[in-house]
Amino acid sequence: MSDGLILFIISMAYVVTLAYFQNKKWEKRRKDIIMGINAIIWTMIMIAALKL
């Protein structure tokens, strides 16, 4: 699998997760979860950038 495909899958999972937690309306927990997901995505982007 290429890095681009992995990043695409992660970004799709991120969007689905965002939509799910917005529907649940867990305001306090959602912010923590979104920050955690953002950290994971940025880590993956940095790893992909280092591989180039």
Tab-separated table of N, CA and C in Angstrom:
chain	number	residue	atom	x	y	z
A	1	MET	N	0.836	-1.205	0.000
A	1	MET	CA	0.000	0.000	0.000
A	1	MET	C	0.868	1.252	0.000
A	2	SER	N	0.449	2.241	-0.767
A	2	SER	CA	1.208	3.486	-0.833
A	2	SER	C	0.811	4.414	0.309
A	3	ASP	N	1.690	5.366	0.606
A	3	ASP	CA	1.416	6.320	1.683
A	3	ASP	C	0.168	7.141	1.381
A	4	GLY	N	-0.023	7.497	0.116
A	4	GLY	CA	-1.189	8.290	-0.260
A	4	GLY	C	-2.490	7.564	0.044
A	5	LEU	N	-2.515	6.258	-0.236
A	5	LEU	CA	-3.715	5.462	0.020
A	5	LEU	C	-3.979	5.363	1.512
A	6	ILE	N	-2.910	5.152	2.293
A	6	ILE	CA	-3.037	5.074	3.750
A	6	ILE	C	-3.586	6.389	4.301
A	7	LEU	N	-3.035	7.507	3.832
A	7	LEU	CA	-3.502	8.820	4.290
A	7	LEU	C	-4.959	9.045	3.903
A	8	PHE	N	-5.350	8.581	2.715
A	8	PHE	CA	-6.735	8.726	2.271
A	8	PHE	C	-7.680	7.948	3.179
A	9	ILE	N	-7.297	6.707	3.510
A	9	ILE	CA	-8.125	5.873	4.390
A	9	ILE	C	-8.257	6.522	5.767
A	10	ILE	N	-7.137	7.044	6.287
A	10	ILE	CA	-7.157	7.697	7.596
A	10	ILE	C	-8.046	8.934	7.564
A	11	SER	N	-7.947	9.721	6.501
A	11	SER	CA	-8.758	10.936	6.408
A	11	SER	C	-10.243	10.592	6.301
A	12	MET	N	-10.581	9.520	5.585
A	12	MET	CA	-11.977	9.100	5.495
A	12	MET	C	-12.488	8.639	6.854
A	13	ALA	N	-11.664	7.881	7.572
A	13	ALA	CA	-12.032	7.430	8.917
A	13	ALA	C	-12.232	8.627	9.842
A	14	TYR	N	-11.389	9.654	9.668
A	14	TYR	CA	-11.480	10.888	10.451
A	14	TYR	C	-12.813	11.587	10.211
A	15	VAL	N	-13.210	11.702	8.947
A	15	VAL	CA	-14.476	12.366	8.604
A	15	VAL	C	-15.661	11.587	9.171
A	16	VAL	N	-15.626	10.262	9.028
A	16	VAL	CA	-16.712	9.417	9.543
A	16	VAL	C	-16.806	9.541	11.060
A	17	THR	N	-15.646	9.528	11.730
A	17	THR	CA	-15.612	9.646	13.187
A	17	THR	C	-16.150	11.001	13.632
A	18	LEU	N	-15.737	12.065	12.922
A	18	LEU	CA	-16.239	13.414	13.224
A	18	LEU	C	-17.760	13.457	13.122
A	19	ALA	N	-18.303	12.938	12.028
A	19	ALA	CA	-19.750	12.953	11.812
A	19	ALA	C	-20.458	12.158	12.910
A	20	TYR	N	-19.869	11.013	13.290
A	20	TYR	CA	-20.464	10.160	14.325
A	20	TYR	C	-20.562	10.898	15.655
A	21	PHE	N	-19.459	11.534	16.068
A	21	PHE	CA	-19.461	12.201	17.367
A	21	PHE	C	-20.280	13.486	17.344
A	22	GLN	N	-20.424	14.119	16.184
A	22	GLN	CA	-21.307	15.282	16.100
A	22	GLN	C	-22.759	14.844	16.266
A	23	ASN	N	-23.092	13.665	15.747
A	23	ASN	CA	-24.448	13.143	15.913
A	23	ASN	C	-24.715	12.780	17.370
A	24	LYS	N	-23.718	12.251	18.046
A	24	LYS	CA	-23.862	11.870	19.450
A	24	LYS	C	-23.916	13.087	20.370
A	25	LYS	N	-23.299	14.192	19.908
A	25	LYS	CA	-23.268	15.443	20.673
A	25	LYS	C	-22.606	15.271	22.045
A	26	TRP	N	-21.475	14.578	22.068
A	26	TRP	CA	-20.684	14.457	23.297
A	26	TRP	C	-19.659	15.578	23.296
A	27	GLU	N	-20.091	16.773	23.726
A	27	GLU	CA	-19.266	17.974	23.571
A	27	GLU	C	-17.908	17.855	24.255
A	28	LYS	N	-17.904	17.456	25.523
A	28	LYS	CA	-16.644	17.452	26.281
A	28	LYS	C	-15.686	16.381	25.765
A	29	ARG	N	-16.194	15.166	25.608
A	29	ARG	CA	-15.345	14.067	25.159
A	29	ARG	C	-14.927	14.261	23.705
A	30	ARG	N	-15.825	14.830	22.904
A	30	ARG	CA	-15.563	14.954	21.469
A	30	ARG	C	-14.321	15.785	21.194
A	31	LYS	N	-14.152	16.869	21.937
A	31	LYS	CA	-12.979	17.719	21.717
A	31	LYS	C	-11.687	16.948	21.978
A	32	ASP	N	-11.671	16.133	23.048
A	32	ASP	CA	-10.489	15.321	23.354
A	32	ASP	C	-10.228	14.314	22.242
A	33	ILE	N	-11.293	13.678	21.768
A	33	ILE	CA	-11.158	12.659	20.723
A	33	ILE	C	-10.673	13.284	19.419
A	34	ILE	N	-11.263	14.442	19.054
A	34	ILE	CA	-10.858	15.111	17.815
A	34	ILE	C	-9.390	15.522	17.889
A	35	MET	N	-8.960	16.036	19.046
A	35	MET	CA	-7.552	16.425	19.198
A	35	MET	C	-6.649	15.207	19.055
A	36	GLY	N	-7.071	14.074	19.600
A	36	GLY	CA	-6.301	12.840	19.487
A	36	GLY	C	-6.195	12.378	18.044
A	37	ILE	N	-7.318	12.438	17.327
A	37	ILE	CA	-7.328	12.033	15.919
A	37	ILE	C	-6.461	12.976	15.090
A	38	ASN	N	-6.566	14.280	15.377
A	38	ASN	CA	-5.736	15.259	14.673
A	38	ASN	C	-4.257	14.955	14.878
A	39	ALA	N	-3.881	14.600	16.109
A	39	ALA	CA	-2.486	14.280	16.411
A	39	ALA	C	-2.027	13.071	15.598
A	40	ILE	N	-2.887	12.058	15.489
A	40	ILE	CA	-2.550	10.859	14.716
A	40	ILE	C	-2.371	11.210	13.242
A	41	ILE	N	-3.295	12.022	12.705
A	41	ILE	CA	-3.218	12.398	11.288
A	41	ILE	C	-1.943	13.184	11.006
A	42	TRP	N	-1.623	14.163	11.877
A	42	TRP	CA	-0.416	14.960	11.660
A	42	TRP	C	0.835	14.097	11.755
A	43	THR	N	0.812	13.100	12.666
A	43	THR	CA	1.946	12.176	12.772
A	43	THR	C	2.126	11.404	11.466
A	44	MET	N	1.012	10.910	10.897
A	44	MET	CA	1.080	10.161	9.643
A	44	MET	C	1.571	11.043	8.499
A	45	ILE	N	1.102	12.303	8.469
A	45	ILE	CA	1.538	13.225	7.417
A	45	ILE	C	3.036	13.480	7.527
A	46	MET	N	3.531	13.669	8.750
A	46	MET	CA	4.958	13.921	8.955
A	46	MET	C	5.785	12.704	8.546
A	47	ILE	N	5.306	11.498	8.882
A	47	ILE	CA	6.012	10.274	8.491
A	47	ILE	C	6.062	10.168	6.966
A	48	ALA	N	4.929	10.446	6.312
A	48	ALA	CA	4.869	10.383	4.847
A	48	ALA	C	5.809	11.421	4.232
A	49	ALA	N	5.857	12.613	4.838
A	49	ALA	CA	6.726	13.674	4.323
A	49	ALA	C	8.199	13.282	4.455
A	50	LEU	N	8.539	12.620	5.554
A	50	LEU	CA	9.928	12.203	5.759
A	50	LEU	C	10.343	11.130	4.754
A	51	LYS	N	9.393	10.312	4.306
A	51	LYS	CA	9.696	9.245	3.348
A	51	LYS	C	9.954	9.781	1.948
A	52	LEU	N	9.462	10.979	1.644
A	52	LEU	CA	9.616	11.534	0.294
A	52	LEU	C	11.060	11.939	0.014
